[in-house]
Amino acid sequence: MFLESGLLRSFYVNPKGDDITYCVTFEKNFISAYSSYISGAPAVENIEAMVGSKVSIIQKEFIEKKADSSLAFSKLMRFYAESCILEMEGRLLSYQNESAKDRYIFLLENYPHYIGQISKQHLASYLGISARNLDRISKEFVR
């Protein structure tokens, strides 16, 4: 999918029944259950609009046919795949090397207009912290 406008989240439900947001996609970006796209297996994650959103759905068959016939399109798809890997690696490294406060600051600096649109529960989950810790962190930035 291509997110033309709005805000989407990717999430899964863990064995304890907790809803875990692991990806937030901002407008003018692609989003997919990429492992499902590659393997053809059912997706383990869900994609949900957090606000009114406009998306364009692109079928796998179209992508493959277009990539086979167009070197430029094939390069675009490789760029997308590489971007997904870089984003995933960046998130993994941020969880290992940065505090939740640093991750929150990153969102404030790069996506300030979205912070108020993401529910506290989803934002806390995305940052890997409890809603209570998010309250504590966010109070430091209230003006």
Backbone as JSON, one array per atom type, in Angstrom:
{
  "sequence": "MFLESGLLRSFYVNPKGDDITYCVTFEKNFISAYSSYISGAPAVENIEAMVGSKVSIIQKEFIEKKADSSLAFSKLMRFYAESCILEMEGRLLSYQNESAKDRYIFLLENYPHYIGQISKQHLASYLGISARNLDRISKEFVR",
  "N": [[0.84, -1.17, 0.0], [0.38, 2.27, -0.62], [0.61, 5.06, 1.29], [-1.16, 7.77, 0.93], [-2.27, 9.93, 2.34], [-2.69, 10.63, 5.82], [-2.34, 8.36, 8.6], [-0.93, 5.38, 9.57], [-0.73, 2.29, 11.39], [1.21, -0.58, 12.13], [0.62, -3.63, 13.68], [0.66, -6.31, 16.07], [-0.78, -9.0, 17.96], [0.32, -10.19, 20.94], [1.11, -13.39, 22.59], [0.04, -13.04, 25.18], [-2.09, -11.5, 24.71], [-1.72, -8.82, 24.38], [-1.78, -5.82, 22.53], [0.53, -4.87, 20.26], [2.15, -2.21, 18.93], [4.3, -1.9, 16.32], [5.18, -0.48, 14.2], [4.83, 2.7, 12.76], [3.42, 4.43, 10.16], [3.89, 7.2, 8.18], [2.37, 9.74, 6.11], [2.79, 9.66, 2.51], [4.39, 7.43, 2.21], [5.31, 3.97, 1.77], [3.7, 0.98, 2.88], [3.58, -2.3, 4.11], [2.88, -5.76, 4.8], [5.59, -7.01, 4.76], [7.1, -9.39, 5.01], [5.15, -11.29, 4.58], [4.46, -10.63, 1.97], [6.81, -11.39, 0.65], [7.05, -14.15, 1.3], [4.55, -15.25, 0.81], [2.99, -16.35, 2.73], [0.34, -16.19, 5.2], [-0.14, -13.01, 6.75], [1.23, -12.05, 9.9], [0.88, -9.76, 11.17], [-1.14, -6.81, 11.55], [-2.6, -4.06, 9.8], [-3.6, -0.82, 10.44], [-5.61, 2.09, 10.17], [-4.97, 5.06, 11.88], [-5.97, 7.55, 11.85], [-8.23, 9.34, 9.67], [-7.49, 8.17, 6.5], [-5.93, 7.95, 3.28], [-5.27, 5.51, 0.98], [-3.41, 3.76, -1.54], [-3.83, 0.73, -3.07], [-1.67, -1.75, -4.14], [-1.38, -4.46, -6.12], [0.36, -7.57, -5.75], [0.82, -9.12, -8.07], [0.73, -7.18, -10.07], [2.95, -5.63, -9.37], [5.07, -7.48, -9.7], [4.84, -8.11, -12.44], [5.23, -5.61, -13.6], [7.82, -5.06, -12.66], [9.24, -7.02, -14.0], [9.12, -6.1, -16.59], [10.12, -3.55, -16.61], [13.03, -1.89, -16.03], [13.47, 0.42, -14.55], [11.27, 0.41, -12.8], [11.81, -1.95, -11.44], [14.16, -1.2, -10.15], [13.08, 0.75, -8.47], [11.49, -0.85, -6.79], [13.51, -2.35, -5.58], [14.77, -0.3, -4.21], [12.72, 0.33, -2.41], [12.61, -2.09, -0.94], [15.17, -2.09, 0.18], [14.96, 0.23, 1.7], [13.05, -0.58, 3.58], [14.53, -2.5, 4.99], [16.6, -0.9, 6.04], [15.09, 0.83, 7.66], [13.98, -0.99, 9.49], [16.32, -2.01, 10.66], [17.29, 0.35, 11.79], [15.3, 0.89, 13.7], [15.57, -1.34, 15.37], [18.21, -0.96, 16.31], [17.79, 1.46, 17.64], [16.19, 0.65, 19.76], [18.02, -0.87, 21.13], [20.07, 0.88, 21.73], [19.21, 3.42, 22.47], [17.35, 5.5, 24.7], [13.88, 5.4, 25.75], [13.02, 7.98, 25.99], [14.75, 9.31, 24.22], [13.83, 8.19, 21.8], [11.26, 9.22, 21.79], [11.84, 11.96, 21.61], [12.96, 11.99, 19.06], [10.66, 11.49, 17.52], [9.21, 13.8, 18.2], [10.84, 15.77, 17.07], [10.89, 15.09, 14.36], [8.29, 14.41, 13.51], [6.27, 16.17, 14.63], [3.6, 17.06, 14.31], [2.12, 14.77, 14.29], [2.17, 13.52, 16.75], [0.06, 14.18, 18.56], [-2.0, 12.88, 17.31], [-1.75, 10.2, 17.62], [-2.83, 7.63, 19.65], [-2.34, 7.45, 23.21], [-1.9, 4.87, 24.19], [-1.09, 3.45, 21.84], [1.15, 4.94, 21.06], [2.84, 4.64, 23.28], [3.24, 1.87, 23.16], [4.54, 1.69, 20.68], [6.89, 3.02, 21.32], [7.9, 1.26, 23.09], [7.32, 1.24, 25.82], [5.49, 1.69, 28.92], [2.22, 3.21, 29.23], [2.19, 4.84, 31.42], [4.91, 5.5, 31.78], [5.24, 6.9, 29.41], [3.61, 9.13, 29.91], [5.12, 10.34, 31.94], [7.51, 10.97, 30.53], [6.54, 12.6, 28.43], [5.55, 14.81, 29.82], [7.77, 16.32, 30.35], [8.08, 17.82, 28.12], [6.0, 19.5, 27.73], [4.72, 22.65, 27.08]],
  "CA": [[0.0, 0.0, 0.0], [1.03, 3.57, -0.55], [-0.18, 5.95, 2.14], [-1.19, 9.1, 0.33], [-2.47, 10.86, 3.45], [-3.14, 9.98, 7.04], [-1.41, 7.76, 9.56], [-1.22, 3.96, 9.75], [0.14, 1.56, 12.29], [1.29, -2.04, 12.0], [0.63, -4.18, 15.03], [0.33, -7.72, 16.27], [-1.24, -9.31, 19.3], [1.23, -11.21, 21.48], [0.41, -14.51, 23.24], [-0.68, -12.59, 26.37], [-3.24, -10.71, 24.28], [-1.37, -7.4, 24.29], [-1.72, -5.21, 21.21], [1.86, -4.27, 20.18], [2.41, -1.39, 17.74], [5.73, -1.95, 16.04], [5.52, 0.42, 13.1], [3.91, 3.78, 12.44], [3.74, 4.91, 8.81], [3.44, 8.56, 7.94], [1.93, 9.92, 4.72], [3.75, 9.64, 1.4], [5.27, 6.28, 2.4], [4.75, 2.65, 1.52], [3.55, 0.09, 4.03], [3.12, -3.64, 3.75], [3.32, -6.89, 5.62], [6.6, -7.35, 3.76], [7.47, -10.81, 5.09], [4.05, -12.0, 3.93], [4.62, -10.36, 0.55], [7.92, -12.2, 0.15], [6.85, -15.6, 1.5], [3.22, -15.7, 0.39], [2.3, -16.86, 3.91], [-0.54, -15.18, 5.82], [0.53, -12.02, 7.59], [1.03, -12.17, 11.34], [0.59, -8.43, 11.66], [-2.31, -6.1, 11.05], [-2.37, -2.66, 9.47], [-4.8, -0.1, 10.84], [-5.58, 3.55, 10.08], [-5.14, 5.71, 13.18], [-6.78, 8.72, 11.51], [-8.73, 9.2, 8.3], [-6.34, 7.97, 5.64], [-6.16, 7.58, 1.89], [-4.22, 4.59, 0.56], [-3.51, 3.11, -2.84], [-3.47, -0.68, -2.97], [-0.93, -2.23, -5.29], [-1.38, -5.92, -6.09], [1.65, -8.22, -5.96], [0.94, -9.53, -9.47], [1.06, -5.97, -10.83], [4.34, -5.26, -9.05], [5.99, -8.44, -10.32], [4.76, -7.96, -13.9], [5.86, -4.33, -13.93], [9.26, -5.18, -12.4], [9.81, -7.85, -15.07], [9.13, -5.39, -17.87], [10.68, -2.2, -16.49], [14.21, -1.81, -15.17], [13.26, 1.53, -13.62], [10.35, -0.05, -11.75], [12.55, -2.94, -10.66], [15.05, -0.43, -9.26], [12.22, 1.38, -7.47], [11.12, -1.88, -5.82], [14.71, -2.65, -4.81], [14.93, 0.84, -3.3], [11.73, 0.15, -1.34], [13.05, -3.22, -0.1], [16.33, -1.63, 0.95], [14.45, 1.2, 2.69], [12.42, -1.36, 4.66], [15.61, -3.11, 5.78], [17.25, 0.17, 6.8], [14.18, 1.29, 8.71], [13.9, -2.04, 10.51], [17.58, -2.02, 11.37], [17.34, 1.57, 12.6], [14.43, 0.72, 14.89], [16.21, -2.33, 16.25], [19.34, -0.3, 16.96], [17.3, 2.47, 18.58], [15.75, -0.05, 20.97], [19.18, -1.4, 21.84], [21.06, 1.9, 22.08], [18.62, 4.69, 22.87], [16.3, 5.44, 25.71], [12.54, 5.73, 25.26], [12.98, 9.44, 25.89], [15.41, 9.66, 22.95], [12.93, 7.81, 20.71], [10.18, 10.2, 21.84], [12.41, 13.21, 21.09], [13.06, 11.8, 17.62], [9.32, 11.71, 16.96], [8.87, 15.22, 18.36], [11.64, 16.57, 16.15], [10.65, 14.73, 12.97], [6.87, 14.25, 13.21], [5.55, 16.8, 15.75], [2.16, 17.2, 14.05], [1.46, 13.48, 14.42], [2.18, 13.05, 18.14], [-1.27, 14.32, 19.13], [-2.96, 12.04, 16.6], [-1.51, 8.81, 17.99], [-3.33, 7.41, 21.01], [-1.3, 7.22, 24.2], [-1.63, 3.43, 24.23], [-0.33, 3.05, 20.65], [2.44, 5.61, 21.09], [3.65, 3.96, 24.31], [3.6, 0.56, 22.62], [5.53, 1.95, 19.63], [8.15, 3.4, 21.98], [8.35, 0.13, 23.9], [7.2, 1.6, 27.23], [4.12, 1.72, 29.42], [1.54, 4.5, 29.11], [2.61, 5.64, 32.58], [6.23, 6.07, 31.47], [5.04, 7.9, 28.36], [3.13, 10.34, 30.58], [6.26, 10.94, 32.62], [8.42, 11.53, 29.54], [5.91, 13.68, 27.66], [5.39, 16.0, 30.69], [8.99, 17.13, 30.27], [8.07, 18.6, 26.88], [4.81, 20.35, 27.69], [5.11, 24.07, 27.2]],
  "C": [[0.88, 1.24, 0.0], [0.09, 4.48, 0.22], [-0.09, 7.36, 1.58], [-1.36, 10.17, 1.39], [-2.96, 10.08, 4.65], [-2.0, 9.38, 7.84], [-1.85, 6.31, 9.78], [-0.28, 3.37, 10.78], [0.09, 0.08, 11.93], [1.38, -2.58, 13.41], [0.35, -5.67, 14.98], [-0.17, -7.88, 17.69], [-0.36, -10.44, 19.82], [0.44, -12.32, 22.2], [-0.36, -14.13, 24.51], [-1.92, -11.77, 26.01], [-2.98, -9.22, 24.2], [-1.25, -6.98, 22.83], [-0.4, -4.44, 21.13], [2.01, -3.52, 18.85], [3.9, -1.41, 17.48], [6.15, -1.04, 14.89], [4.42, 1.47, 12.96], [4.36, 4.32, 11.08], [3.07, 6.26, 8.6], [3.15, 8.74, 6.45], [3.11, 10.02, 3.76], [4.8, 8.54, 1.58], [4.53, 5.0, 2.05], [4.64, 1.9, 2.84], [3.07, -1.25, 3.52], [3.5, -4.61, 4.86], [4.38, -7.57, 4.74], [7.02, -8.82, 3.82], [6.39, -11.67, 4.44], [4.12, -11.83, 2.42], [5.69, -11.27, -0.05], [7.58, -13.69, 0.18], [5.52, -16.12, 0.93], [2.41, -16.28, 1.53], [1.37, -15.78, 4.47], [0.26, -14.25, 6.73], [0.24, -12.29, 9.06], [0.69, -10.82, 11.95], [-0.65, -7.88, 10.98], [-1.89, -4.68, 10.72], [-3.69, -1.93, 9.7], [-4.59, 1.4, 10.66], [-5.82, 4.12, 11.47], [-5.93, 7.01, 13.05], [-7.34, 8.47, 10.12], [-7.55, 9.18, 7.35], [-6.78, 7.63, 4.22], [-4.98, 6.73, 1.44], [-4.49, 4.12, -0.87], [-3.0, 1.69, -2.67], [-2.79, -1.09, -4.27], [-0.82, -3.74, -5.17], [0.0, -6.48, -6.41], [1.85, -8.6, -7.42], [1.31, -8.33, -10.36], [2.52, -5.6, -10.62], [5.31, -6.19, -9.76], [6.01, -8.29, -11.84], [5.47, -6.68, -14.34], [7.38, -4.39, -13.73], [9.95, -6.02, -13.48], [9.96, -7.08, -16.37], [9.8, -4.01, -17.81], [11.85, -2.19, -15.51], [14.04, -0.7, -14.14], [12.34, 1.12, -12.47], [11.03, -1.07, -10.85], [13.5, -2.25, -9.68], [14.26, 0.25, -8.14], [11.85, 0.36, -6.38], [12.33, -2.29, -4.97], [14.97, -1.54, -3.79], [13.96, 0.7, -2.12], [12.17, -0.96, -0.39], [14.23, -2.8, 0.77], [15.91, -0.63, 2.02], [13.81, 0.48, 3.87], [13.48, -1.96, 5.58], [16.29, -2.04, 6.63], [16.38, 0.68, 7.94], [14.1, 0.28, 9.85], [15.19, -2.09, 11.33], [17.72, -0.8, 12.28], [16.49, 1.46, 13.85], [15.03, -0.26, 15.88], [17.37, -1.69, 17.01], [18.87, 0.76, 17.96], [16.82, 1.83, 19.87], [16.93, -0.55, 21.78], [20.1, -0.3, 22.37], [20.5, 3.22, 22.58], [17.57, 4.47, 23.95], [14.95, 5.73, 25.05], [12.4, 7.24, 25.1], [13.62, 9.9, 24.59], [14.52, 9.33, 21.76], [11.75, 8.79, 20.64], [10.65, 11.54, 21.26], [12.54, 13.14, 19.57], [11.71, 12.05, 16.95], [8.92, 13.17, 17.06], [9.59, 16.09, 17.33], [11.26, 16.32, 14.69], [9.18, 14.67, 12.56], [6.0, 14.92, 14.28], [4.04, 16.88, 15.54], [1.42, 15.88, 14.18], [1.32, 13.02, 15.87], [0.78, 13.1, 18.75], [-2.32, 13.44, 18.47], [-2.83, 10.55, 16.96], [-1.99, 8.62, 19.42], [-2.16, 7.11, 21.95], [-0.91, 5.74, 24.25], [-0.76, 2.99, 23.05], [1.06, 3.68, 20.63], [3.36, 4.95, 22.11], [4.13, 2.61, 23.79], [4.69, 0.71, 21.56], [6.9, 2.28, 20.22], [8.71, 2.29, 22.87], [8.28, 0.4, 25.39], [5.73, 1.53, 27.64], [3.53, 3.12, 29.2], [1.96, 5.43, 30.26], [3.98, 6.28, 32.33], [6.13, 7.12, 30.37], [4.54, 9.21, 28.97], [4.27, 11.09, 31.24], [7.2, 11.64, 31.64], [7.79, 12.73, 28.86], [5.71, 14.95, 28.49], [6.6, 16.89, 30.66], [8.96, 18.08, 29.09], [6.85, 19.46, 26.72], [5.23, 21.78, 27.94], [4.01, 24.88, 27.81]]
}
